[in-house]
Coordinates of C-alpha atoms in Angstrom, one line a residue:
M265 CA 150.0 93.5 115.9
V266 CA 146.9 94.8 117.5
A267 CA 145.5 97.0 114.4
D268 CA 146.6 94.2 112.0
A269 CA 144.2 92.1 113.8
V270 CA 141.7 94.3 114.2
I271 CA 141.8 95.6 110.3
Y272 CA 142.2 92.1 109.0
H273 CA 139.0 90.4 111.4
P274 CA 137.0 88.5 109.6
T275 CA 134.3 90.4 111.0
I276 CA 135.4 93.2 109.4
T277 CA 135.8 91.6 105.5
H278 CA 132.0 90.5 106.5
Y279 CA 131.1 94.0 108.0
L280 CA 132.5 95.6 104.4
K281 CA 130.9 93.4 102.4
F282 CA 127.5 94.2 103.8
V283 CA 127.9 97.8 103.8
G284 CA 129.0 97.6 100.3
T285 CA 125.4 96.5 99.5
T286 CA 122.8 99.1 99.0
V287 CA 120.4 96.9 100.7
G288 CA 123.0 96.6 103.6
R289 CA 123.6 100.4 103.9
D290 CA 119.3 101.1 103.5
K291 CA 118.3 98.6 106.0
L292 CA 120.7 100.2 108.8
L293 CA 119.1 103.7 107.7
R294 CA 115.6 102.1 107.9
T295 CA 116.3 100.6 111.5
L296 CA 117.6 104.2 112.8
Q297 CA 114.2 106.0 110.9
Y298 CA 112.1 103.7 112.6
F299 CA 113.4 103.8 115.7
A300 CA 113.6 107.6 115.8
R301 CA 110.2 107.5 114.8
F302 CA 109.3 105.2 117.9
Y303 CA 111.5 107.7 120.2
A304 CA 109.9 110.8 119.4
W305 CA 106.7 109.5 119.9
Y306 CA 107.8 107.9 123.3
L307 CA 109.3 111.4 124.2
L308 CA 106.2 112.8 123.2
R309 CA 103.9 110.7 125.3
T310 CA 106.0 111.6 128.1
N311 CA 105.6 115.4 128.0
A312 CA 109.5 115.6 127.0
T313 CA 110.5 119.3 125.9
K314 CA 110.3 120.0 121.5
T315 CA 114.3 120.5 122.2
A316 CA 114.4 116.9 123.4
I317 CA 111.9 115.9 120.8
Q318 CA 113.3 117.6 117.4
P319 CA 116.5 115.5 116.9
W320 CA 114.6 112.5 116.4
E321 CA 111.8 113.7 114.3
T322 CA 114.8 115.2 112.2
M323 CA 116.1 111.9 112.1
K324 CA 113.3 110.2 111.3
K325 CA 112.8 113.1 108.3
Q326 CA 116.1 113.3 107.4
F327 CA 117.1 109.3 106.8
G328 CA 113.4 108.6 104.9
L329 CA 114.7 111.6 102.3
V330 CA 118.1 109.7 102.1
R331 CA 116.2 106.1 101.7
K332 CA 113.9 107.8 98.8
V333 CA 117.2 108.9 96.9
L334 CA 118.6 105.5 97.6
R335 CA 115.8 103.4 96.7
A336 CA 114.9 105.9 93.2
G337 CA 115.1 103.4 90.1
K338 CA 114.7 99.7 91.9
N339 CA 111.1 99.8 90.8
V340 CA 112.9 98.4 87.5
E341 CA 114.1 95.6 89.1
H342 CA 110.9 94.7 90.4
F343 CA 109.0 94.6 87.0
K344 CA 111.8 92.5 86.0
A345 CA 111.0 89.9 88.9
A346 CA 107.3 90.0 87.9
A347 CA 108.2 89.0 84.9
L348 CA 110.2 86.1 85.4
A349 CA 107.8 84.7 88.2
A350 CA 105.0 85.2 85.6
D351 CA 107.4 82.8 83.0
N352 CA 108.2 80.4 85.7
K353 CA 105.8 78.2 84.5
T354 CA 107.2 74.9 87.0
M355 CA 106.8 77.0 90.3
D356 CA 103.5 76.6 92.1
P357 CA 100.4 78.1 91.0
V358 CA 99.7 80.4 94.1
L359 CA 103.3 80.8 94.4
R360 CA 103.6 82.2 91.4
Y361 CA 100.5 84.4 91.2
T362 CA 101.5 85.5 95.2
A363 CA 105.0 86.6 93.8
V364 CA 103.8 88.1 90.6
G365 CA 101.8 90.5 92.4
R366 CA 104.0 91.1 95.1
Q367 CA 106.5 92.1 92.6
L368 CA 104.0 94.0 91.1
G369 CA 103.3 95.6 94.3
Y370 CA 106.4 97.2 95.1
A371 CA 107.3 98.2 91.5
G372 CA 104.0 100.0 91.5
Y373 CA 104.8 101.4 94.8
L374 CA 108.4 102.5 94.1
S375 CA 107.4 104.2 90.9
M376 CA 104.5 106.6 92.2
D377 CA 107.7 106.9 95.0
L378 CA 110.1 107.6 92.2
L379 CA 107.7 110.7 91.0
T380 CA 107.3 112.4 94.7
L381 CA 111.3 112.5 94.8
L382 CA 111.7 115.8 93.3
D383 CA 109.1 117.5 95.5
A384 CA 110.2 115.9 98.8
T385 CA 113.7 116.7 97.9
G386 CA 112.5 120.4 97.0
I387 CA 113.7 120.4 93.7
K388 CA 110.6 121.0 91.9
K389 CA 107.6 121.4 93.9
S390 CA 104.5 119.2 92.6
P391 CA 100.6 119.5 94.0
N392 CA 100.3 116.4 92.9
A393 CA 103.2 114.9 95.4
K394 CA 100.3 114.0 98.3
R395 CA 98.3 112.1 96.0
L396 CA 100.9 110.2 94.3
Q397 CA 102.5 108.8 97.8
Q398 CA 99.1 107.7 98.5
E399 CA 99.3 105.5 95.6
A400 CA 102.1 104.7 96.5
Y401 CA 101.3 103.3 100.0
R402 CA 98.3 101.5 98.0
F403 CA 100.4 99.7 95.9
W404 CA 102.8 99.1 98.8
A405 CA 99.8 97.9 101.0
A406 CA 99.1 95.3 97.9
G407 CA 102.4 94.0 97.3
I408 CA 102.9 93.1 101.2
T409 CA 99.3 91.5 100.8
F410 CA 100.5 89.2 98.2
S411 CA 103.5 88.2 100.4
I412 CA 101.8 86.9 103.4
V413 CA 99.5 85.3 101.6
G414 CA 102.6 83.6 99.8
Q415 CA 104.0 82.8 103.0
L416 CA 101.2 81.5 104.8
Y417 CA 100.5 79.2 101.8
T418 CA 104.4 78.4 101.9
L419 CA 104.1 77.2 105.5
W420 CA 101.1 75.1 105.3
Q421 CA 102.3 73.4 102.1
L422 CA 105.8 72.6 104.1
K423 CA 103.5 71.4 107.4
K424 CA 101.9 68.8 103.9
R425 CA 105.3 67.8 103.1
E426 CA 106.7 67.2 106.7
E427 CA 103.8 64.7 107.5
K428 CA 104.7 62.6 105.0
V429 CA 108.7 62.7 105.9
D430 CA 109.8 59.3 107.6
R431 CA 112.5 60.5 110.1
K432 CA 114.1 56.8 110.2
E433 CA 115.4 56.8 107.3
G434 CA 118.2 58.9 106.5
E435 CA 116.9 60.4 103.3
G436 CA 114.1 61.4 105.9
V437 CA 116.1 63.1 108.4
V438 CA 117.7 65.5 105.6
E439 CA 114.1 66.2 104.2
G440 CA 113.4 67.0 108.0
K441 CA 116.5 69.4 108.3
R442 CA 115.6 71.1 104.6
I443 CA 112.1 71.8 105.7
A444 CA 112.6 73.0 109.5
K445 CA 115.4 75.9 107.5
E446 CA 112.6 76.8 104.8
R447 CA 109.8 77.1 107.5
A448 CA 112.0 79.2 109.3
A449 CA 112.8 81.6 106.3
S450 CA 109.0 81.8 106.0
R451 CA 108.3 82.7 109.1
L452 CA 110.8 85.6 109.2
Q453 CA 109.3 86.8 106.2
L454 CA 105.7 86.5 107.4
T455 CA 107.0 88.7 110.7
S456 CA 108.5 90.9 108.7
D457 CA 105.2 91.3 106.3
I458 CA 102.9 91.8 109.4
C459 CA 105.3 94.3 110.9
D460 CA 105.4 96.4 107.1
I461 CA 102.1 96.4 106.5
T462 CA 101.8 98.8 109.4
V463 CA 103.5 101.1 107.7
P464 CA 101.0 101.4 104.4
L465 CA 97.9 101.1 106.5
S466 CA 98.4 103.5 108.8
A467 CA 99.4 106.2 106.3
L468 CA 96.3 105.7 104.2
A469 CA 94.3 105.7 107.5
W470 CA 92.6 102.7 106.8
V471 CA 94.1 101.4 110.7
N472 CA 94.4 104.0 113.6
F473 CA 97.8 102.9 114.4
D474 CA 99.6 105.6 115.8
D475 CA 103.7 106.5 115.6
G476 CA 104.7 104.2 118.2
I477 CA 102.9 101.1 117.2
V478 CA 104.2 102.2 113.4
G479 CA 107.7 103.0 114.4
L480 CA 108.0 99.8 116.7
A481 CA 106.9 97.5 113.9
G482 CA 109.3 99.5 111.5
T483 CA 112.4 98.8 113.6
V484 CA 111.8 95.1 114.1
S485 CA 111.3 94.8 110.2
S486 CA 114.2 96.6 109.6
L487 CA 116.5 94.6 112.2
L488 CA 115.2 91.4 110.6
G489 CA 116.1 93.0 107.5
V490 CA 119.4 93.4 108.8
Y491 CA 120.1 90.1 110.2
S492 CA 119.2 88.0 106.5
Q493 CA 121.4 90.6 104.7
W494 CA 124.0 90.1 107.1
N495 CA 123.6 86.1 106.5
K496 CA 123.6 86.7 102.9
T497 CA 127.0 88.7 102.1
A498 CA 128.5 86.1 104.7

């Protein structure tokens, strides 16, 4: 009876839906990868032994490699999303351009990242792998930048919409709730983007972030991703 109650519990069903998605598994692995990066840095700063640090360094590298394999081929999805956004003439022009820029940035990142897969897995080493990975980070930084601009513009538009709402009327109350929901989603994405952009900026040496900052920022954005995907699979 107890076993049945646990097995058929709605949370277990929800969990299975969550881990049944590639995005769900990726967000969990990403959380562990970036926490390992942060914790390895923390142990190093506190003069821990190499034996204590090594498992966390290995976790960071191995989970990063697993995620690279999982996202192979995902660039096509973003090229398609960019084409759909470009064709959507009913969308706000600013949001359309930022959506296209974001999707093309991510598509470029994943395409360059895919070209380094054989080298990363040790199947076939390439002298161009390091250069291709740097190009991948440039595309990623561009994609996130477009996303940040899009979210800031969305928040500004929501503020303008809210100023016109008459909360004394029933329709105004409904519209106010809709705006609050959209604002919360936009702020969540903006926070995630700001955390994520530390990774390519650091990798390209455009900003001098240490592994502690990058690891912590990556952990936060990963947890936000877990939260979003958990809600989507509810």
